[in-house]
Amino acid sequence: MKYLHCDSCGHANPLKSEYLTFCDDCGKKLPQTFADWRKTHPMGSFSEYTQQVGISLKADKTNVLLSWMKKQAQPTNRGKVILFFSLFIVLIAVTGTLFGKRAMFTFIYPKVPASSLYNSWQTATIGRQALEISTPVKLWVHDQPLQGEEAKVIEYAKSYRNEDGGGIRIAVNMFSYQGNVANDLEAAVAASHSSMELSETASEMDCKSVPVLISGMKGILEEGNYLYKGGIRLAFCNLVMIKGSSRWQIQINYRDDDQVGHQVAQRILKSVKIK
């Protein structure tokens, strides 16, 4: 199909009839008509006319775009164009501020796949004060050098993390303190908060704390949620246990709206044993 472009409004008129004279859209006379063309091509047919004068739809779209751009560049329309793009930029900026963070953190913190509940889990016994734990992802050694006062009072420290994500973050920390250092449960829970690094990243926190008994040892389980860097709400579990000079801590983070993540976290906590 060939078309005849209207110089007045830019409409593409289908060349269906040799009597096409006026634009179907604006009603103004078209720049070319078959009757005018026949004056210089007395033996020409309508088919030849459409091939010679008509344009394809792709080319017409290009012409329409150019025509529109020329109109917008006119002094009478220039102010409207500037206002439109100014409002558009403001809208993009506001949208990015409101939703950009959430989109980014949603990508960083995907939901835990349902397959995690059915695939085989790994059971690991780790640390000198042996802790047994089952997880859907592998835990890797993540030891960090002790700093400041910790280096003076801790004889042994071990840390494990999962590296492949899977929508859930798991950390296991184990410490053995010198015999003259008090190792009560409340102090252990308070110290665990520093390793969670929530002070600079979390807001609007909601948390509940309950006493637990793991392998005959007293512990505290904290569960709740918080807004992470103003972008996404995360749920967390923080299990702390002590015995003598030893201390264990297990932290789990996942998206607060993730029901599978919640089930996985609860299953991990139930698997914890101290040898």
PDB file of C-alpha atoms in Angstrom:
ATOM      1  CA  MET A   1       0.000   0.000   0.000  1.00  0.00           C
ATOM      2  CA  LYS A   2       1.220   3.444  -0.965  1.00  0.00           C
ATOM      3  CA  TYR A   3       0.290   6.685   0.780  1.00  0.00           C
ATOM      4  CA  LEU A   4       0.087  10.378  -0.075  1.00  0.00           C
ATOM      5  CA  HIS A   5       1.479  12.666   2.586  1.00  0.00           C
ATOM      6  CA  CYS A   6      -0.494  15.805   3.553  1.00  0.00           C
ATOM      7  CA  ASP A   7       1.771  18.834   3.867  1.00  0.00           C
ATOM      8  CA  SER A   8      -0.716  20.609   6.120  1.00  0.00           C
ATOM      9  CA  CYS A   9      -1.257  18.063   8.942  1.00  0.00           C
ATOM     10  CA  GLY A  10       1.152  15.248   8.113  1.00  0.00           C
ATOM     11  CA  HIS A  11      -1.580  12.619   7.734  1.00  0.00           C
ATOM     12  CA  ALA A  12      -0.811   9.590   5.542  1.00  0.00           C
ATOM     13  CA  ASN A  13      -3.666   9.136   3.079  1.00  0.00           C
ATOM     14  CA  PRO A  14      -3.986   5.652   1.492  1.00  0.00           C
ATOM     15  CA  LEU A  15      -3.830   5.828  -2.305  1.00  0.00           C
ATOM     16  CA  LYS A  16      -6.898   3.664  -2.900  1.00  0.00           C
ATOM     17  CA  SER A  17      -8.629   5.763  -5.564  1.00  0.00           C
ATOM     18  CA  GLU A  18      -7.623   7.966  -8.474  1.00  0.00           C
ATOM     19  CA  TYR A  19     -10.115  10.536  -7.158  1.00  0.00           C
ATOM     20  CA  LEU A  20      -8.204  11.201  -3.888  1.00  0.00           C
ATOM     21  CA  THR A  21      -7.922  14.995  -3.788  1.00  0.00           C
ATOM     22  CA  PHE A  22      -8.380  16.163  -0.209  1.00  0.00           C
ATOM     23  CA  CYS A  23      -6.787  14.983   3.043  1.00  0.00           C
ATOM     24  CA  ASP A  24      -8.919  12.480   4.968  1.00  0.00           C
ATOM     25  CA  ASP A  25      -7.865  14.093   8.239  1.00  0.00           C
ATOM     26  CA  CYS A  26      -7.782  17.889   7.811  1.00  0.00           C
ATOM     27  CA  GLY A  27      -9.741  18.215   4.525  1.00  0.00           C
ATOM     28  CA  LYS A  28      -7.145  20.386   2.804  1.00  0.00           C
ATOM     29  CA  LYS A  29      -6.086  19.824  -0.799  1.00  0.00           C
ATOM     30  CA  LEU A  30      -3.259  17.359  -1.195  1.00  0.00           C
ATOM     31  CA  PRO A  31      -0.030  18.438  -2.914  1.00  0.00           C
ATOM     32  CA  GLN A  32      -0.518  15.788  -5.627  1.00  0.00           C
ATOM     33  CA  THR A  33      -3.605  14.435  -7.375  1.00  0.00           C
ATOM     34  CA  PHE A  34      -3.975  11.860 -10.100  1.00  0.00           C
ATOM     35  CA  ALA A  35      -5.687  14.405 -12.343  1.00  0.00           C
ATOM     36  CA  ASP A  36      -2.774  16.854 -12.042  1.00  0.00           C
ATOM     37  CA  TRP A  37      -0.255  14.077 -12.636  1.00  0.00           C
ATOM     38  CA  ARG A  38      -2.073  12.943 -15.819  1.00  0.00           C
ATOM     39  CA  LYS A  39      -1.493  16.384 -17.361  1.00  0.00           C
ATOM     40  CA  THR A  40       2.207  15.604 -17.617  1.00  0.00           C
ATOM     41  CA  HIS A  41       1.731  11.845 -18.032  1.00  0.00           C
ATOM     42  CA  PRO A  42      -1.230  11.503 -20.428  1.00  0.00           C
ATOM     43  CA  MET A  43      -0.623   7.795 -21.012  1.00  0.00           C
ATOM     44  CA  GLY A  44       0.145   6.953 -17.387  1.00  0.00           C
ATOM     45  CA  SER A  45      -2.009   4.577 -15.326  1.00  0.00           C
ATOM     46  CA  PHE A  46      -3.113   4.917 -11.694  1.00  0.00           C
ATOM     47  CA  SER A  47      -0.764   2.078 -10.766  1.00  0.00           C
ATOM     48  CA  GLU A  48       2.170   3.999 -12.241  1.00  0.00           C
ATOM     49  CA  TYR A  49       1.003   7.124 -10.411  1.00  0.00           C
ATOM     50  CA  THR A  50       0.959   5.375  -7.038  1.00  0.00           C
ATOM     51  CA  GLN A  51       4.418   3.931  -7.615  1.00  0.00           C
ATOM     52  CA  GLN A  52       5.875   7.274  -8.677  1.00  0.00           C
ATOM     53  CA  VAL A  53       4.132   9.646  -6.264  1.00  0.00           C
ATOM     54  CA  GLY A  54       3.107   7.453  -3.311  1.00  0.00           C
ATOM     55  CA  ILE A  55       5.368   6.716  -0.373  1.00  0.00           C
ATOM     56  CA  SER A  56       5.626   3.694   1.918  1.00  0.00           C
ATOM     57  CA  LEU A  57       4.261   3.808   5.445  1.00  0.00           C
ATOM     58  CA  LYS A  58       7.777   3.595   6.919  1.00  0.00           C
ATOM     59  CA  ALA A  59       8.942   6.597   4.964  1.00  0.00           C
ATOM     60  CA  ASP A  60       5.733   8.420   5.804  1.00  0.00           C
ATOM     61  CA  LYS A  61       6.289   7.891   9.510  1.00  0.00           C
ATOM     62  CA  THR A  62       9.694   9.476   9.150  1.00  0.00           C
ATOM     63  CA  ASN A  63       8.178  12.447   7.315  1.00  0.00           C
ATOM     64  CA  VAL A  64       5.462  12.828   9.948  1.00  0.00           C
ATOM     65  CA  LEU A  65       8.072  12.845  12.713  1.00  0.00           C
ATOM     66  CA  LEU A  66      10.147  15.448  10.889  1.00  0.00           C
ATOM     67  CA  SER A  67       7.054  17.553  10.263  1.00  0.00           C
ATOM     68  CA  TRP A  68       6.094  17.360  13.943  1.00  0.00           C
ATOM     69  CA  MET A  69       9.592  18.327  15.032  1.00  0.00           C
ATOM     70  CA  LYS A  70       9.583  21.315  12.710  1.00  0.00           C
ATOM     71  CA  LYS A  71       6.269  22.479  14.163  1.00  0.00           C
ATOM     72  CA  GLN A  72       7.500  22.148  17.727  1.00  0.00           C
ATOM     73  CA  ALA A  73      10.628  24.131  16.887  1.00  0.00           C
ATOM     74  CA  GLN A  74       8.555  27.129  15.857  1.00  0.00           C
ATOM     75  CA  PRO A  75       8.731  30.092  18.312  1.00  0.00           C
ATOM     76  CA  THR A  76       5.012  29.774  19.168  1.00  0.00           C
ATOM     77  CA  ASN A  77       5.476  26.179  20.374  1.00  0.00           C
ATOM     78  CA  ARG A  78       8.972  26.380  21.834  1.00  0.00           C
ATOM     79  CA  GLY A  79       7.778  27.393  25.311  1.00  0.00           C
ATOM     80  CA  LYS A  80       5.377  24.460  25.460  1.00  0.00           C
ATOM     81  CA  VAL A  81       8.157  22.046  24.512  1.00  0.00           C
ATOM     82  CA  ILE A  82      10.480  23.416  27.204  1.00  0.00           C
ATOM     83  CA  LEU A  83       7.716  23.186  29.815  1.00  0.00           C
ATOM     84  CA  PHE A  84       6.889  19.598  28.787  1.00  0.00           C
ATOM     85  CA  PHE A  85      10.475  18.370  29.053  1.00  0.00           C
ATOM     86  CA  SER A  86      11.008  20.224  32.340  1.00  0.00           C
ATOM     87  CA  LEU A  87       7.991  18.491  33.868  1.00  0.00           C
ATOM     88  CA  PHE A  88       9.124  15.175  32.383  1.00  0.00           C
ATOM     89  CA  ILE A  89      12.586  15.466  33.984  1.00  0.00           C
ATOM     90  CA  VAL A  90      11.043  16.380  37.356  1.00  0.00           C
ATOM     91  CA  LEU A  91       8.724  13.370  37.116  1.00  0.00           C
ATOM     92  CA  ILE A  92      11.640  11.041  36.352  1.00  0.00           C
ATOM     93  CA  ALA A  93      13.609  12.427  39.288  1.00  0.00           C
ATOM     94  CA  VAL A  94      10.699  12.013  41.715  1.00  0.00           C
ATOM     95  CA  THR A  95       9.912   8.518  40.442  1.00  0.00           C
ATOM     96  CA  GLY A  96      13.555   7.487  40.767  1.00  0.00           C
ATOM     97  CA  THR A  97      13.707   8.766  44.333  1.00  0.00           C
ATOM     98  CA  LEU A  98      10.525   6.993  45.403  1.00  0.00           C
ATOM     99  CA  PHE A  99      10.885   3.713  43.563  1.00  0.00           C
ATOM    100  CA  GLY A 100      14.520   3.508  42.451  1.00  0.00           C
ATOM    101  CA  LYS A 101      15.817   2.295  45.798  1.00  0.00           C
ATOM    102  CA  ARG A 102      13.127  -0.330  46.141  1.00  0.00           C
ATOM    103  CA  ALA A 103      13.743  -1.611  42.620  1.00  0.00           C
ATOM    104  CA  MET A 104      17.474  -1.895  43.294  1.00  0.00           C
ATOM    105  CA  PHE A 105      17.085  -3.636  46.662  1.00  0.00           C
ATOM    106  CA  THR A 106      14.400  -5.946  45.276  1.00  0.00           C
ATOM    107  CA  PHE A 107      17.025  -7.071  42.763  1.00  0.00           C
ATOM    108  CA  ILE A 108      19.675  -7.479  45.482  1.00  0.00           C
ATOM    109  CA  TYR A 109      17.259  -9.297  47.801  1.00  0.00           C
ATOM    110  CA  PRO A 110      15.179 -11.666  45.645  1.00  0.00           C
ATOM    111  CA  LYS A 111      12.711 -13.976  47.312  1.00  0.00           C
ATOM    112  CA  VAL A 112      13.891 -17.414  48.395  1.00  0.00           C
ATOM    113  CA  PRO A 113      12.925 -19.976  45.722  1.00  0.00           C
ATOM    114  CA  ALA A 114      10.301 -22.499  46.820  1.00  0.00           C
ATOM    115  CA  SER A 115      12.669 -25.291  45.752  1.00  0.00           C
ATOM    116  CA  SER A 116      14.752 -24.509  48.854  1.00  0.00           C
ATOM    117  CA  LEU A 117      12.103 -26.253  50.927  1.00  0.00           C
ATOM    118  CA  TYR A 118      12.358 -29.484  48.948  1.00  0.00           C
ATOM    119  CA  ASN A 119      15.959 -29.757  47.777  1.00  0.00           C
ATOM    120  CA  SER A 120      18.480 -31.610  49.921  1.00  0.00           C
ATOM    121  CA  TRP A 121      20.057 -29.413  52.604  1.00  0.00           C
ATOM    122  CA  GLN A 122      23.651 -29.401  53.768  1.00  0.00           C
ATOM    123  CA  THR A 123      24.371 -30.224  57.409  1.00  0.00           C
ATOM    124  CA  ALA A 124      27.682 -28.865  58.673  1.00  0.00           C
ATOM    125  CA  THR A 125      29.505 -29.237  61.988  1.00  0.00           C
ATOM    126  CA  ILE A 126      31.783 -26.236  62.350  1.00  0.00           C
ATOM    127  CA  GLY A 127      34.056 -24.589  64.870  1.00  0.00           C
ATOM    128  CA  ARG A 128      36.115 -25.717  67.846  1.00  0.00           C
ATOM    129  CA  GLN A 129      33.038 -25.377  70.039  1.00  0.00           C
ATOM    130  CA  ALA A 130      31.217 -27.553  67.511  1.00  0.00           C
ATOM    131  CA  LEU A 131      27.928 -26.219  66.191  1.00  0.00           C
ATOM    132  CA  GLU A 132      25.743 -28.286  63.880  1.00  0.00           C
ATOM    133  CA  ILE A 133      23.478 -26.464  61.444  1.00  0.00           C
ATOM    134  CA  SER A 134      21.515 -27.395  58.303  1.00  0.00           C
ATOM    135  CA  THR A 135      21.095 -24.874  55.485  1.00  0.00           C
ATOM    136  CA  PRO A 136      19.823 -24.849  51.873  1.00  0.00           C
ATOM    137  CA  VAL A 137      23.018 -23.040  50.797  1.00  0.00           C
ATOM    138  CA  LYS A 138      26.665 -23.748  51.529  1.00  0.00           C
ATOM    139  CA  LEU A 139      28.369 -21.811  54.324  1.00  0.00           C
ATOM    140  CA  TRP A 140      31.928 -20.614  53.726  1.00  0.00           C
ATOM    141  CA  VAL A 141      34.624 -19.438  56.124  1.00  0.00           C
ATOM    142  CA  HIS A 142      34.406 -15.686  56.505  1.00  0.00           C
ATOM    143  CA  ASP A 143      36.909 -14.944  59.283  1.00  0.00           C
ATOM    144  CA  GLN A 144      37.776 -11.315  59.967  1.00  0.00           C
ATOM    145  CA  PRO A 145      40.714 -10.041  62.050  1.00  0.00           C
ATOM    146  CA  LEU A 146      39.677  -8.981  65.546  1.00  0.00           C
ATOM    147  CA  GLN A 147      40.026  -5.304  66.374  1.00  0.00           C
ATOM    148  CA  GLY A 148      40.520  -3.251  69.544  1.00  0.00           C
ATOM    149  CA  GLU A 149      39.265  -4.691  72.815  1.00  0.00           C
ATOM    150  CA  GLU A 150      37.921  -7.835  71.148  1.00  0.00           C
ATOM    151  CA  ALA A 151      41.435  -8.893  70.178  1.00  0.00           C
ATOM    152  CA  LYS A 152      42.479  -8.658  73.825  1.00  0.00           C
ATOM    153  CA  VAL A 153      39.725 -10.799  75.351  1.00  0.00           C
ATOM    154  CA  ILE A 154      38.837 -13.351  72.640  1.00  0.00           C
ATOM    155  CA  GLU A 155      40.998 -16.454  72.395  1.00  0.00           C
ATOM    156  CA  TYR A 156      39.248 -18.040  69.423  1.00  0.00           C
ATOM    157  CA  ALA A 157      36.831 -16.724  66.775  1.00  0.00           C
ATOM    158  CA  LYS A 158      35.267 -18.300  63.723  1.00  0.00           C
ATOM    159  CA  SER A 159      32.792 -16.898  61.218  1.00  0.00           C
ATOM    160  CA  TYR A 160      30.843 -18.463  58.343  1.00  0.00           C
ATOM    161  CA  ARG A 161      28.625 -16.924  55.636  1.00  0.00           C
ATOM    162  CA  ASN A 162      26.768 -18.075  52.555  1.00  0.00           C
ATOM    163  CA  GLU A 163      28.068 -16.470  49.367  1.00  0.00           C
ATOM    164  CA  ASP A 164      25.577 -17.559  46.711  1.00  0.00           C
ATOM    165  CA  GLY A 165      22.633 -15.613  48.123  1.00  0.00           C
ATOM    166  CA  GLY A 166      19.577 -17.628  47.197  1.00  0.00           C
ATOM    167  CA  GLY A 167      17.381 -14.864  48.622  1.00  0.00           C
ATOM    168  CA  ILE A 168      18.603 -15.441  52.190  1.00  0.00           C
ATOM    169  CA  ARG A 169      21.697 -14.345  54.112  1.00  0.00           C
ATOM    170  CA  ILE A 170      23.052 -16.548  56.867  1.00  0.00           C
ATOM    171  CA  ALA A 171      25.900 -15.760  59.261  1.00  0.00           C
ATOM    172  CA  VAL A 172      27.327 -18.001  61.981  1.00  0.00           C
ATOM    173  CA  ASN A 173      29.751 -16.500  64.523  1.00  0.00           C
ATOM    174  CA  MET A 174      31.545 -18.390  67.299  1.00  0.00           C
ATOM    175  CA  PHE A 175      33.750 -16.963  70.053  1.00  0.00           C
ATOM    176  CA  SER A 176      35.768 -18.332  72.961  1.00  0.00           C
ATOM    177  CA  TYR A 177      36.607 -15.733  75.614  1.00  0.00           C
ATOM    178  CA  GLN A 178      39.376 -15.675  78.172  1.00  0.00           C
ATOM    179  CA  GLY A 179      38.398 -17.175  81.510  1.00  0.00           C
ATOM    180  CA  ASN A 180      38.426 -13.858  83.385  1.00  0.00           C
ATOM    181  CA  VAL A 181      35.897 -12.241  80.999  1.00  0.00           C
ATOM    182  CA  ALA A 182      32.223 -12.165  81.985  1.00  0.00           C
ATOM    183  CA  ASN A 183      30.119 -13.934  79.360  1.00  0.00           C
ATOM    184  CA  ASP A 184      26.510 -13.370  80.410  1.00  0.00           C
ATOM    185  CA  LEU A 185      23.605 -13.691  77.991  1.00  0.00           C
ATOM    186  CA  GLU A 186      22.478 -10.056  78.035  1.00  0.00           C
ATOM    187  CA  ALA A 187      25.984  -8.831  77.218  1.00  0.00           C
ATOM    188  CA  ALA A 188      26.235 -11.408  74.434  1.00  0.00           C
ATOM    189  CA  VAL A 189      22.963 -10.229  72.866  1.00  0.00           C
ATOM    190  CA  ALA A 190      24.053  -6.587  73.084  1.00  0.00           C
ATOM    191  CA  ALA A 191      27.394  -7.421  71.471  1.00  0.00           C
ATOM    192  CA  SER A 192      25.645  -9.329  68.667  1.00  0.00           C
ATOM    193  CA  HIS A 193      23.910  -6.148  67.531  1.00  0.00           C
ATOM    194  CA  SER A 194      27.209  -4.558  66.532  1.00  0.00           C
ATOM    195  CA  SER A 195      27.997  -7.461  64.225  1.00  0.00           C
ATOM    196  CA  MET A 196      24.551  -7.052  62.616  1.00  0.00           C
ATOM    197  CA  GLU A 197      25.585  -3.511  61.524  1.00  0.00           C
ATOM    198  CA  LEU A 198      22.036  -2.203  61.828  1.00  0.00           C
ATOM    199  CA  SER A 199      22.782   1.214  63.283  1.00  0.00           C
ATOM    200  CA  GLU A 200      23.683   2.814  59.943  1.00  0.00           C
ATOM    201  CA  THR A 201      21.414   0.851  57.628  1.00  0.00           C
ATOM    202  CA  ALA A 202      18.195   0.128  59.542  1.00  0.00           C
ATOM    203  CA  SER A 203      15.209   2.246  60.554  1.00  0.00           C
ATOM    204  CA  GLU A 204      11.645   1.632  61.710  1.00  0.00           C
ATOM    205  CA  MET A 205      12.721  -1.557  63.486  1.00  0.00           C
ATOM    206  CA  ASP A 206      10.211  -3.909  65.076  1.00  0.00           C
ATOM    207  CA  CYS A 207      11.687  -6.672  67.253  1.00  0.00           C
ATOM    208  CA  LYS A 208      10.577  -9.236  69.827  1.00  0.00           C
ATOM    209  CA  SER A 209      12.850 -11.298  72.055  1.00  0.00           C
ATOM    210  CA  VAL A 210      12.148 -14.739  73.558  1.00  0.00           C
ATOM    211  CA  PRO A 211      14.284 -17.075  75.712  1.00  0.00           C
ATOM    212  CA  VAL A 212      15.179 -20.427  74.121  1.00  0.00           C
ATOM    213  CA  LEU A 213      16.934 -23.621  75.140  1.00  0.00           C
ATOM    214  CA  ILE A 214      19.340 -25.133  72.571  1.00  0.00           C
ATOM    215  CA  SER A 215      21.040 -28.442  73.421  1.00  0.00           C
ATOM    216  CA  GLY A 216      20.406 -27.701  77.104  1.00  0.00           C
ATOM    217  CA  MET A 217      21.972 -24.223  76.875  1.00  0.00           C
ATOM    218  CA  LYS A 218      20.214 -20.921  77.493  1.00  0.00           C
ATOM    219  CA  GLY A 219      19.830 -18.535  74.627  1.00  0.00           C
ATOM    220  CA  ILE A 220      17.886 -15.561  73.304  1.00  0.00           C
ATOM    221  CA  LEU A 221      16.113 -15.453  69.955  1.00  0.00           C
ATOM    222  CA  GLU A 222      15.347 -12.026  68.510  1.00  0.00           C
ATOM    223  CA  GLU A 223      12.968 -11.840  65.540  1.00  0.00           C
ATOM    224  CA  GLY A 224      11.619  -8.813  63.725  1.00  0.00           C
ATOM    225  CA  ASN A 225      11.929  -6.608  60.679  1.00  0.00           C
ATOM    226  CA  TYR A 226      13.361  -3.253  59.679  1.00  0.00           C
ATOM    227  CA  LEU A 227      13.554  -0.857  56.756  1.00  0.00           C
ATOM    228  CA  TYR A 228      16.901  -1.356  55.049  1.00  0.00           C
ATOM    229  CA  LYS A 229      18.446   1.920  53.800  1.00  0.00           C
ATOM    230  CA  GLY A 230      14.979   3.325  53.227  1.00  0.00           C
ATOM    231  CA  GLY A 231      14.464   0.961  50.300  1.00  0.00           C
ATOM    232  CA  ILE A 232      13.118  -2.439  51.341  1.00  0.00           C
ATOM    233  CA  ARG A 233      11.800  -4.089  54.498  1.00  0.00           C
ATOM    234  CA  LEU A 234      13.823  -7.082  55.651  1.00  0.00           C
ATOM    235  CA  ALA A 235      13.044  -9.688  58.282  1.00  0.00           C
ATOM    236  CA  PHE A 236      15.757 -10.962  60.597  1.00  0.00           C
ATOM    237  CA  CYS A 237      16.456 -13.673  63.159  1.00  0.00           C
ATOM    238  CA  ASN A 238      19.254 -13.294  65.708  1.00  0.00           C
ATOM    239  CA  LEU A 239      19.939 -16.346  67.856  1.00  0.00           C
ATOM    240  CA  VAL A 240      22.531 -15.971  70.648  1.00  0.00           C
ATOM    241  CA  MET A 241      23.678 -18.775  72.985  1.00  0.00           C
ATOM    242  CA  ILE A 242      26.340 -18.999  75.695  1.00  0.00           C
ATOM    243  CA  LYS A 243      28.024 -21.694  77.729  1.00  0.00           C
ATOM    244  CA  GLY A 244      30.937 -20.973  80.038  1.00  0.00           C
ATOM    245  CA  SER A 245      33.389 -18.859  78.064  1.00  0.00           C
ATOM    246  CA  SER A 246      31.888 -19.812  74.681  1.00  0.00           C
ATOM    247  CA  ARG A 247      29.373 -17.809  72.673  1.00  0.00           C
ATOM    248  CA  TRP A 248      27.460 -18.641  69.485  1.00  0.00           C
ATOM    249  CA  GLN A 249      25.475 -16.329  67.250  1.00  0.00           C
ATOM    250  CA  ILE A 250      23.347 -17.116  64.176  1.00  0.00           C
ATOM    251  CA  GLN A 251      21.901 -14.303  62.041  1.00  0.00           C
ATOM    252  CA  ILE A 252      19.439 -14.768  59.193  1.00  0.00           C
ATOM    253  CA  ASN A 253      18.084 -12.064  56.875  1.00  0.00           C
ATOM    254  CA  TYR A 254      15.459 -12.291  54.124  1.00  0.00           C
ATOM    255  CA  ARG A 255      12.703 -10.172  52.616  1.00  0.00           C
ATOM    256  CA  ASP A 256       9.884  -9.443  55.042  1.00  0.00           C
ATOM    257  CA  ASP A 257       7.234 -10.262  52.397  1.00  0.00           C
ATOM    258  CA  ASP A 258       8.816 -13.659  51.645  1.00  0.00           C
ATOM    259  CA  GLN A 259       6.818 -16.521  53.174  1.00  0.00           C
ATOM    260  CA  VAL A 260       9.229 -19.140  51.825  1.00  0.00           C
ATOM    261  CA  GLY A 261      12.109 -17.209  53.372  1.00  0.00           C
ATOM    262  CA  HIS A 262      10.323 -17.307  56.737  1.00  0.00           C
ATOM    263  CA  GLN A 263       9.827 -21.088  56.524  1.00  0.00           C
ATOM    264  CA  VAL A 264      13.470 -21.620  55.545  1.00  0.00           C
ATOM    265  CA  ALA A 265      14.692 -19.437  58.435  1.00  0.00           C
ATOM    266  CA  GLN A 266      12.587 -21.345  60.967  1.00  0.00           C
ATOM    267  CA  ARG A 267      13.862 -24.677  59.655  1.00  0.00           C
ATOM    268  CA  ILE A 268      17.471 -23.482  59.937  1.00  0.00           C
ATOM    269  CA  LEU A 269      16.936 -22.386  63.550  1.00  0.00           C
ATOM    270  CA  LYS A 270      15.344 -25.730  64.483  1.00  0.00           C
ATOM    271  CA  SER A 271      18.358 -27.581  63.067  1.00  0.00           C
ATOM    272  CA  VAL A 272      20.885 -25.855  65.364  1.00  0.00           C
ATOM    273  CA  LYS A 273      22.648 -28.080  67.887  1.00  0.00           C
ATOM    274  CA  ILE A 274      25.718 -27.590  70.047  1.00  0.00           C
ATOM    275  CA  LYS A 275      27.907 -30.683  70.315  1.00  0.00           C
TER     276      LYS A 275
END
